[in-house]
mmCIF file of C-alpha atoms and ligand atoms in Angstrom:
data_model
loop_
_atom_site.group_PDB
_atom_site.id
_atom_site.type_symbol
_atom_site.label_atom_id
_atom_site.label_comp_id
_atom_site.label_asym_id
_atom_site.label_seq_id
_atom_site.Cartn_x
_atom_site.Cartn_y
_atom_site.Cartn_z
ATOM 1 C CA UNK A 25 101.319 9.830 8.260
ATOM 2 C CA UNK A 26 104.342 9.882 6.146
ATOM 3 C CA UNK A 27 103.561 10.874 2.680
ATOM 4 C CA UNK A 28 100.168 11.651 3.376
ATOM 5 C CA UNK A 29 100.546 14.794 5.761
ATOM 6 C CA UNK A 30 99.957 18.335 4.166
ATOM 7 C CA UNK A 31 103.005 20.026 3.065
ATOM 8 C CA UNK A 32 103.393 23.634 4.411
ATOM 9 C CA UNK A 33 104.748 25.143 1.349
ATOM 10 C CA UNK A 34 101.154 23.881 -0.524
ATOM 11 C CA UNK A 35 99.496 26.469 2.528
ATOM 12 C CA UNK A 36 98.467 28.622 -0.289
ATOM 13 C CA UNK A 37 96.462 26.314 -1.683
ATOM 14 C CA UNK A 38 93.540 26.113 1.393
ATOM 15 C CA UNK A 39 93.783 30.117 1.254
ATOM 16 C CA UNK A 40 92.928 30.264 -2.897
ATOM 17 C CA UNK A 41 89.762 32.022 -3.086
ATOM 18 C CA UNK A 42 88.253 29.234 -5.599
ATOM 19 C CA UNK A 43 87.983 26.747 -2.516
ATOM 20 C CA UNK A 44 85.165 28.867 -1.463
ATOM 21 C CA UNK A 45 83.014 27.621 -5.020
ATOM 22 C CA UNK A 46 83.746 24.075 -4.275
ATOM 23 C CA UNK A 47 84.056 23.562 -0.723
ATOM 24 C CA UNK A 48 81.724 26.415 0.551
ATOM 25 C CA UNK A 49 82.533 27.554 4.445
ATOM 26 C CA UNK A 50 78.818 28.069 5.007
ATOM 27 C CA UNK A 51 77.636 24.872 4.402
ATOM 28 C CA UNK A 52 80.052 22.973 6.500
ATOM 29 C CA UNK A 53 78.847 25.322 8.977
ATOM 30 C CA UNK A 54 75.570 24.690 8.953
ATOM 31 C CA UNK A 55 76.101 20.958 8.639
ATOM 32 C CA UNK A 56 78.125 20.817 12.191
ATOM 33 C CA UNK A 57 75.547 22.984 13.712
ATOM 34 C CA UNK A 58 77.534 25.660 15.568
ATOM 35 C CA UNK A 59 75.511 28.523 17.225
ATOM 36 C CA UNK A 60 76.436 31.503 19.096
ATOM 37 C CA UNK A 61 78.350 30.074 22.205
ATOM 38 C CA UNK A 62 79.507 26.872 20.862
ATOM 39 C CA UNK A 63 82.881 25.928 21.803
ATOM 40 C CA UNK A 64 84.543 23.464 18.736
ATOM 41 C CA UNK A 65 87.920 22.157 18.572
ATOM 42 C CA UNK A 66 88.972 22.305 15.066
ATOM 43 C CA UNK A 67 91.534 19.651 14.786
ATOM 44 C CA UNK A 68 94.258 20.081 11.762
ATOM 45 C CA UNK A 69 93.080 23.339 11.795
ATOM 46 C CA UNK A 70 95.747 24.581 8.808
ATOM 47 C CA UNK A 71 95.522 28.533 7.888
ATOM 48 C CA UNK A 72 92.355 28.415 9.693
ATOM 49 C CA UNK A 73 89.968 28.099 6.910
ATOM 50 C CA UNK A 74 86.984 26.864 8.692
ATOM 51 C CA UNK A 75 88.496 28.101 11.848
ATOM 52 C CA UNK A 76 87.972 31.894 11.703
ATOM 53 C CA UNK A 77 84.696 31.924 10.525
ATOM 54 C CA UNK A 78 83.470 29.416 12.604
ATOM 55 C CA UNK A 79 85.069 31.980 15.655
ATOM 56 C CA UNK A 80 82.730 34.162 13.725
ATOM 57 C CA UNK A 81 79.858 32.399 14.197
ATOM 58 C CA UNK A 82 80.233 31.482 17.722
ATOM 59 C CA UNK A 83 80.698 35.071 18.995
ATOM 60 C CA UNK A 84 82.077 36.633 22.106
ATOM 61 C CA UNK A 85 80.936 33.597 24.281
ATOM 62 C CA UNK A 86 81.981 30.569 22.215
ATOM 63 C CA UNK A 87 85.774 29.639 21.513
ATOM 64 C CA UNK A 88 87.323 27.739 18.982
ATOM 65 C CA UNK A 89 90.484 25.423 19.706
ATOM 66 C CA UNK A 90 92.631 25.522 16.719
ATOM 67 C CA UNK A 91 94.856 22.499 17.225
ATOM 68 C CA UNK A 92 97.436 21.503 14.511
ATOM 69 C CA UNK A 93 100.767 19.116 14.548
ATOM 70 C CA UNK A 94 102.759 21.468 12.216
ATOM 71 C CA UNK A 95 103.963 24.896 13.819
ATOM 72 C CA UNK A 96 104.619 26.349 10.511
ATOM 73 C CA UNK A 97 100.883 25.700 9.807
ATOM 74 C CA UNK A 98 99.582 27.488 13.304
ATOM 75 C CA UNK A 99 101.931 30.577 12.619
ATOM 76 C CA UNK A 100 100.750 31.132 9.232
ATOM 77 C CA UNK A 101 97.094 30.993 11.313
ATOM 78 C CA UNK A 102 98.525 32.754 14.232
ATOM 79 C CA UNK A 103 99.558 35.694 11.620
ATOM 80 C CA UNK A 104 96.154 35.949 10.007
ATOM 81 C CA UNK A 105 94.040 36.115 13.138
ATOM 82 C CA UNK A 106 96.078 39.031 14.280
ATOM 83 C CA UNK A 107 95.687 40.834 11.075
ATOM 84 C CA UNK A 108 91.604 40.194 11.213
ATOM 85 C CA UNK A 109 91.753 41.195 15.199
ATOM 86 C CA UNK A 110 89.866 38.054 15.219
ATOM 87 C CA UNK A 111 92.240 36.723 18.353
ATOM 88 C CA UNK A 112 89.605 37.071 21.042
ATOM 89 C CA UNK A 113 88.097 33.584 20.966
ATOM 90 C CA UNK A 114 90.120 31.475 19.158
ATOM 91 C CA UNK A 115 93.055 29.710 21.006
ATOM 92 C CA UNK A 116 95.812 27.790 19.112
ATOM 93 C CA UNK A 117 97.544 25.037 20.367
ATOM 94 C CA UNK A 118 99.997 22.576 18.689
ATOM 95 C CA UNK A 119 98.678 19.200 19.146
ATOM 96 C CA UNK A 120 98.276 15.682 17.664
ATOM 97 C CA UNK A 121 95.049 14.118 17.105
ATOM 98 C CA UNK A 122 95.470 11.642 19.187
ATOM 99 C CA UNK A 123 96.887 13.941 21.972
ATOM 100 C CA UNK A 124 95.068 17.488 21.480
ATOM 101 C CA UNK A 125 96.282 18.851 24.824
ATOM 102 C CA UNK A 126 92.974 19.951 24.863
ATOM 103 C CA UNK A 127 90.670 19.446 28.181
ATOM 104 C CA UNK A 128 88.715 16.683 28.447
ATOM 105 C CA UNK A 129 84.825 17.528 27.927
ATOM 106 C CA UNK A 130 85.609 21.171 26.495
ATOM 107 C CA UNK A 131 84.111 21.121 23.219
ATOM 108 C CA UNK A 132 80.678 20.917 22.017
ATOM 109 C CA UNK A 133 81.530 19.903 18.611
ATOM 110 C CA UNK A 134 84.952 18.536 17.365
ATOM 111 C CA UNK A 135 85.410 19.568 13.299
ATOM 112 C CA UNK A 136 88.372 17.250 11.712
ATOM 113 C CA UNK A 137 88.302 18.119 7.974
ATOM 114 C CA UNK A 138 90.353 16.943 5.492
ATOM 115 C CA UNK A 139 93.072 15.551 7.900
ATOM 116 C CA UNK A 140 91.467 11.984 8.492
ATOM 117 C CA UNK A 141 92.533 10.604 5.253
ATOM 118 C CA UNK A 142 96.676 11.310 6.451
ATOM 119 C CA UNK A 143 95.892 9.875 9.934
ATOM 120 C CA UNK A 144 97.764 6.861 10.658
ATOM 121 C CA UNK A 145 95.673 5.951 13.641
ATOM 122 C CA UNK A 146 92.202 6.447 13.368
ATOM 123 C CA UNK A 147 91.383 4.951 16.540
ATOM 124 C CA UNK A 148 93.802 6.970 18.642
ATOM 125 C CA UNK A 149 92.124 9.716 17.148
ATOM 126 C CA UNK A 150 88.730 9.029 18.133
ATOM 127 C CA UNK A 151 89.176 8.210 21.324
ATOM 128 C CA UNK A 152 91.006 12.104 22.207
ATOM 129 C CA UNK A 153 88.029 13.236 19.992
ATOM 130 C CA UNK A 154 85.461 11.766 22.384
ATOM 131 C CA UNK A 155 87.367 12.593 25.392
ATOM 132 C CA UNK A 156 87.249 16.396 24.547
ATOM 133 C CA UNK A 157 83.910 15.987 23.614
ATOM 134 C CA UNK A 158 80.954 16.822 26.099
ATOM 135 C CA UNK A 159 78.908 13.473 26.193
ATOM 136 C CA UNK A 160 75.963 15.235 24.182
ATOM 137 C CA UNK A 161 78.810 16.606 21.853
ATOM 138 C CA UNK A 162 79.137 16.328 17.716
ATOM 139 C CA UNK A 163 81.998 15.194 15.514
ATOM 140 C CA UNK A 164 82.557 16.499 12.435
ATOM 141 C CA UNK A 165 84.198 14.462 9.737
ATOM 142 C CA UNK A 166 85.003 16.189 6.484
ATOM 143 C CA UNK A 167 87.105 14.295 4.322
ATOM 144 C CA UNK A 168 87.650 13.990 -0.050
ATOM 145 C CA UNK A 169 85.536 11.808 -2.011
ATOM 146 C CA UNK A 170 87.353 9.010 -3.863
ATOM 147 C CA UNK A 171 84.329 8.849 -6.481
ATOM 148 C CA UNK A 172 85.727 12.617 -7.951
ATOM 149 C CA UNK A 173 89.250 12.825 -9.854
ATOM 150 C CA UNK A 174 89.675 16.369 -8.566
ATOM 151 C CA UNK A 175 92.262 18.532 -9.554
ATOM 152 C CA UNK A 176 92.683 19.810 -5.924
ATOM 153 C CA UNK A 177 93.468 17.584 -2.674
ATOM 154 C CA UNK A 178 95.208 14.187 -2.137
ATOM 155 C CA UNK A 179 95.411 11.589 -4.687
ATOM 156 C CA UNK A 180 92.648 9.070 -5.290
ATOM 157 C CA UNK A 181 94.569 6.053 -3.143
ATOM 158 C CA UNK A 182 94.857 8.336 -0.148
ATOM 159 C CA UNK A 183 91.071 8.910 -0.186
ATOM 160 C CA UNK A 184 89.096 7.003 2.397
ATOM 161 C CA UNK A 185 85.192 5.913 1.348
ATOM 162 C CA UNK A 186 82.888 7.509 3.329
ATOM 163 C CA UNK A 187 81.197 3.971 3.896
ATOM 164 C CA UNK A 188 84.313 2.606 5.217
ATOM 165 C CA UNK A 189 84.711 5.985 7.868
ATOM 166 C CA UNK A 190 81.038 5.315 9.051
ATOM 167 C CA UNK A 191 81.611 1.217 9.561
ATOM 168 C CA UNK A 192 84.899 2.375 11.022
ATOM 169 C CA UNK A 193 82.448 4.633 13.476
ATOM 170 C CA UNK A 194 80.076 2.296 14.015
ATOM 171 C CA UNK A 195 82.440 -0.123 15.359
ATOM 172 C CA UNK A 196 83.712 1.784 18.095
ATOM 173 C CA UNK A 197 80.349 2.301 18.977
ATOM 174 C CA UNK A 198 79.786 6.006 17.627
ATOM 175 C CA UNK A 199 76.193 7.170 16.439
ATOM 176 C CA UNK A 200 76.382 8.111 12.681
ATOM 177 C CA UNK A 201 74.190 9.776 10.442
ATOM 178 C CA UNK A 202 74.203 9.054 6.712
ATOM 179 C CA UNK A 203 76.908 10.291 5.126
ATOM 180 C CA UNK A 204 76.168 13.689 2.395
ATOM 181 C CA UNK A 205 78.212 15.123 -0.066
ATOM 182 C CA UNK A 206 79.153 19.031 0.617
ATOM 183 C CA UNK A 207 80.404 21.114 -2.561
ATOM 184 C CA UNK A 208 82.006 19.626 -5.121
ATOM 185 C CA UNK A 209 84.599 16.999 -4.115
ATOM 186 C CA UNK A 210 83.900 16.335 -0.238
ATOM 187 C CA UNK A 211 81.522 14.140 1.918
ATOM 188 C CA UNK A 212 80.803 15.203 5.626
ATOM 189 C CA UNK A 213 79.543 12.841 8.513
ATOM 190 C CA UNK A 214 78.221 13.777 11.714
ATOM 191 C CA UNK A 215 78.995 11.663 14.519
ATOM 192 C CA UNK A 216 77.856 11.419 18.406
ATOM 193 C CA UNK A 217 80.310 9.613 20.840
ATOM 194 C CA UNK A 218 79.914 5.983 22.969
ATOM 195 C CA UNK A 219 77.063 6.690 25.490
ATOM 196 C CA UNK A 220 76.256 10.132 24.064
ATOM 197 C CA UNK A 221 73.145 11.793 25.697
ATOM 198 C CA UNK A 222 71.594 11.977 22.670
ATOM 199 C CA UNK A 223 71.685 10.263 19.269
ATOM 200 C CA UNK A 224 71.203 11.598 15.808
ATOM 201 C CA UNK A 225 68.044 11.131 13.966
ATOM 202 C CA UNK A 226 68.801 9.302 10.927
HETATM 203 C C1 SAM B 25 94.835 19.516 4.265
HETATM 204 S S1 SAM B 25 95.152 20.472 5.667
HETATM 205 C C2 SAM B 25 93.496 20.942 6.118
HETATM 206 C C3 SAM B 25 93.439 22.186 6.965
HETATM 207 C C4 SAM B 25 92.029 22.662 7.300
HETATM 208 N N1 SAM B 25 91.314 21.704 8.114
HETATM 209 C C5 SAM B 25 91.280 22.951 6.034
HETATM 210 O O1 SAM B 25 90.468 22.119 5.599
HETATM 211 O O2 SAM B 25 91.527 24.016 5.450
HETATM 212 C C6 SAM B 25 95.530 19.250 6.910
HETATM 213 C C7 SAM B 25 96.038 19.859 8.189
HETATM 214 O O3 SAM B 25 96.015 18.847 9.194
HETATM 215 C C8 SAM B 25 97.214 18.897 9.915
HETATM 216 N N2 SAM B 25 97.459 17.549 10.456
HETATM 217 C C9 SAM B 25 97.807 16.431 9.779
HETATM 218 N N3 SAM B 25 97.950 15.389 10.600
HETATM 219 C C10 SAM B 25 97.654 15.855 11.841
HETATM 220 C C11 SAM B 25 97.631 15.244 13.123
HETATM 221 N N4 SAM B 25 97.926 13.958 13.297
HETATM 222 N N5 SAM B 25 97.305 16.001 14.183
HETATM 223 C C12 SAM B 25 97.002 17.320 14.023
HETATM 224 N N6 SAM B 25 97.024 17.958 12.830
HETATM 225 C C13 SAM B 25 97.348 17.231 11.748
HETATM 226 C C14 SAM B 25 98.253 19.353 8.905
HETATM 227 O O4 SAM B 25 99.380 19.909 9.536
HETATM 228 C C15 SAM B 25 97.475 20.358 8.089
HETATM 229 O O5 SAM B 25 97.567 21.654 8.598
#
């Protein structure tokens, strides 16, 4: 992960207000699908930008699992959900990836966004991702577009084509559907696990 891995001290930067013009909430909402109920594991879950309101939009009986590797990250989350009151269905844990300490089968939809690109295995990742995932469950992959020299996020070598992260997919046997571009700078996949009870239409 090395040089790759978010840096606490740039925290402020996933909070600036301006994120929400080019990387709107809402529509990575809508693109995982989550509904009142839904239980997602958000995994390098950060300040929690995606994490509270998606809490928000699974009401009372949906959870989110906030799981991050950095425990400076998960208390700058831990302080913000207890200044909303917005404690009551989201659970953080400190976790890897690869090793979520997370139940197996627990969450409908697993939401990794903008982590993938510092992930130094991407296969030990997917695997924990489909063994928390219910069998009909959805991954979420939200990661920076290489095509757009963006003033925010990671530079241009760390960014991983969203071709290659489907092909990558594909050959461990996940469903994909075509990639799509969400705000300004980002492209989002949608992925159902090996032997998923369903698979997506394309
Ligand atoms: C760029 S931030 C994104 C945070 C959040 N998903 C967002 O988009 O606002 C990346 C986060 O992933 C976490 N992270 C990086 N590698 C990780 C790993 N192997 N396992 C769990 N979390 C990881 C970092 O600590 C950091 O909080």
């Amino acid at each position: 992960m090395g040089d790759r891995l978010f840096k606490p001290q740039n925290a402020h930067k996933l909070d600036d207000p301006e994120r929400q013009v080019w990387l709107p909430v809402v529509d990575v909402i809508r693109a995982i699908a989550i509904r009142p109920g839904t239980h997602v594991a958000d995994v390098g879950a950060g300040t929690g930008y995606f994490a509270i309101p998606m809490a928000q939009a699974v009401g009372p009986n949906g959870k989110v699992y906030a799981i991050d590797l950095q425990p400076e990250m998960l208390s700058l989350l831990r302080e913000k959900i207890k200044q909303l009151d917005a404690t009551r269905n989201i659970n953080l844990a400190q976790g890897e990836a690869s090793r979520t300490t997370l139940g197996p089968k627990c969450a409908d939809v697993v939401l990794i966004a903008n982590v993938w690109h510092e992930l130094d295995d991407h296969e030990a990742a997917l695997r924990e991702a489909a063994r928390i995932l219910v069998p009909s469950g959805t991954l979420g992959l939200l990661d920076w577009r290489p095509d757009k020299n963006s003033p925010p996020g990671p530079p241009s070598d760390h960014r991983l084509p969203a071709n290659d992260v489907v092909q990558f997919l594909t050959k461990h046997h996940w469903t994909t559907a075509p990639p799509v571009n969400i705000g300004l700078y980002s492209y989002f996949i949608s992925a159902r696990p090996p032997h998923s009870a369903e698979s997506i239409s394309t």
